[in-house]
Amino acid sequence: MASQFRARRNRFSPRPAKAPRPAARSAQPSGDLINGILRYHDVVREQGSDIALLRVSEDRLREPEVRAWFGEHAATAAGVSILYNQREDEIIRVLAA
């Protein structure tokens, strides 16, 4: 008995892919804002293993030099912290409130 080859009909009809929705997040801090926090931080909380949490306090943000650096983004800078590895001299994570 000879076998017959029959092409299968594809019953799957692909739907067009939907564009992924961006996650609902607040705006990421800019590079200038991060540089300002690294430059003017006055609150250092040691986390262990040469890792520290760096912040700029409200009092420090009132100083004229710091206020001039941050400008209208001073309120945003108050809510941003940087987890920093002091041994490797690198940023681990930027935390924005």
Tab-separated table of C-alpha atoms in Angstrom:
chain	number	residue	atom	x	y	z
A	1	MET	CA	0.000	0.000	0.000
A	2	ALA	CA	1.470	3.306	-1.033
A	3	SER	CA	1.279	6.156	1.443
A	4	GLN	CA	0.003	9.456	0.289
A	5	PHE	CA	1.428	12.755	1.417
A	6	ARG	CA	-1.103	15.430	2.193
A	7	ALA	CA	-0.094	18.880	3.391
A	8	ARG	CA	-1.755	19.825	6.644
A	9	ARG	CA	-3.842	22.924	6.802
A	10	ASN	CA	-2.593	25.314	9.391
A	11	ARG	CA	-5.553	26.141	11.604
A	12	PHE	CA	-3.534	28.577	13.659
A	13	SER	CA	-4.032	32.167	12.588
A	14	PRO	CA	-1.593	34.436	14.394
A	15	ARG	CA	-2.871	37.669	15.828
A	16	PRO	CA	-0.838	40.825	15.508
A	17	ALA	CA	1.320	41.415	18.553
A	18	LYS	CA	0.291	44.237	20.825
A	19	ALA	CA	2.880	46.755	21.798
A	20	PRO	CA	3.912	46.236	25.441
A	21	ARG	CA	2.648	48.855	27.805
A	22	PRO	CA	5.279	50.719	29.746
A	23	ALA	CA	5.218	50.037	33.464
A	24	ALA	CA	3.584	52.720	35.544
A	25	ARG	CA	6.650	54.359	37.056
A	26	SER	CA	7.680	57.788	37.996
A	27	ALA	CA	10.253	59.477	35.803
A	28	GLN	CA	13.790	58.224	36.257
A	29	PRO	CA	16.240	60.666	37.846
A	30	SER	CA	18.472	62.335	35.292
A	31	GLY	CA	22.227	61.887	35.148
A	32	ASP	CA	22.763	65.478	36.301
A	33	LEU	CA	20.576	64.866	39.347
A	34	ILE	CA	22.555	61.734	40.230
A	35	ASN	CA	25.844	63.593	39.771
A	36	GLY	CA	24.583	66.326	42.091
A	37	ILE	CA	23.665	63.820	44.781
A	38	LEU	CA	27.086	62.175	44.505
A	39	ARG	CA	28.728	65.583	44.746
A	40	TYR	CA	26.673	67.209	47.540
A	41	HIS	CA	25.475	64.264	49.668
A	42	ASP	CA	25.683	64.791	53.405
A	43	VAL	CA	23.754	61.789	54.712
A	44	VAL	CA	25.691	58.512	54.587
A	45	ARG	CA	24.110	55.352	56.009
A	46	GLU	CA	26.512	52.413	56.112
A	47	GLN	CA	24.864	49.202	54.888
A	48	GLY	CA	27.818	46.866	55.468
A	49	SER	CA	30.488	45.417	53.135
A	50	ASP	CA	31.620	48.898	52.042
A	51	ILE	CA	28.133	49.732	50.744
A	52	ALA	CA	26.520	53.029	51.712
A	53	LEU	CA	23.228	54.793	51.077
A	54	LEU	CA	23.878	58.398	50.004
A	55	ARG	CA	21.311	61.193	50.275
A	56	VAL	CA	21.085	64.961	50.298
A	57	SER	CA	19.315	66.328	53.384
A	58	GLU	CA	16.685	69.075	53.360
A	59	ASP	CA	19.109	71.406	55.202
A	60	ARG	CA	21.801	70.842	52.593
A	61	LEU	CA	19.309	71.573	49.793
A	62	ARG	CA	18.714	75.034	51.307
A	63	GLU	CA	22.357	76.064	50.843
A	64	PRO	CA	22.808	78.513	47.932
A	65	GLU	CA	25.462	76.485	46.064
A	66	VAL	CA	23.419	73.284	46.256
A	67	ARG	CA	20.177	75.077	45.370
A	68	ALA	CA	21.890	76.579	42.313
A	69	TRP	CA	23.082	73.134	41.177
A	70	PHE	CA	19.695	71.412	41.484
A	71	GLY	CA	17.522	74.388	40.529
A	72	GLU	CA	13.883	73.430	40.174
A	73	HIS	CA	14.713	69.749	40.730
A	74	ALA	CA	15.633	70.221	44.392
A	75	ALA	CA	12.383	68.618	45.549
A	76	THR	CA	13.107	65.585	43.384
A	77	ALA	CA	16.655	65.363	44.757
A	78	ALA	CA	15.254	65.167	48.294
A	79	GLY	CA	13.508	61.897	47.411
A	80	VAL	CA	16.418	60.189	45.642
A	81	SER	CA	18.925	57.900	47.359
A	82	ILE	CA	21.924	56.153	45.858
A	83	LEU	CA	23.174	52.760	46.970
A	84	TYR	CA	26.919	53.059	46.450
A	85	ASN	CA	29.785	50.548	46.651
A	86	GLN	CA	32.696	52.464	48.155
A	87	ARG	CA	35.287	49.747	47.573
A	88	GLU	CA	34.540	49.427	43.843
A	89	ASP	CA	33.602	53.120	43.527
A	90	GLU	CA	30.399	52.371	41.625
A	91	ILE	CA	26.670	52.938	41.869
A	92	ILE	CA	24.701	49.817	42.698
A	93	ARG	CA	21.186	51.229	42.446
A	94	VAL	CA	19.355	54.552	42.332
A	95	LEU	CA	16.255	54.622	44.526
A	96	ALA	CA	13.627	57.265	43.791
A	97	ALA	CA	10.723	57.889	46.157
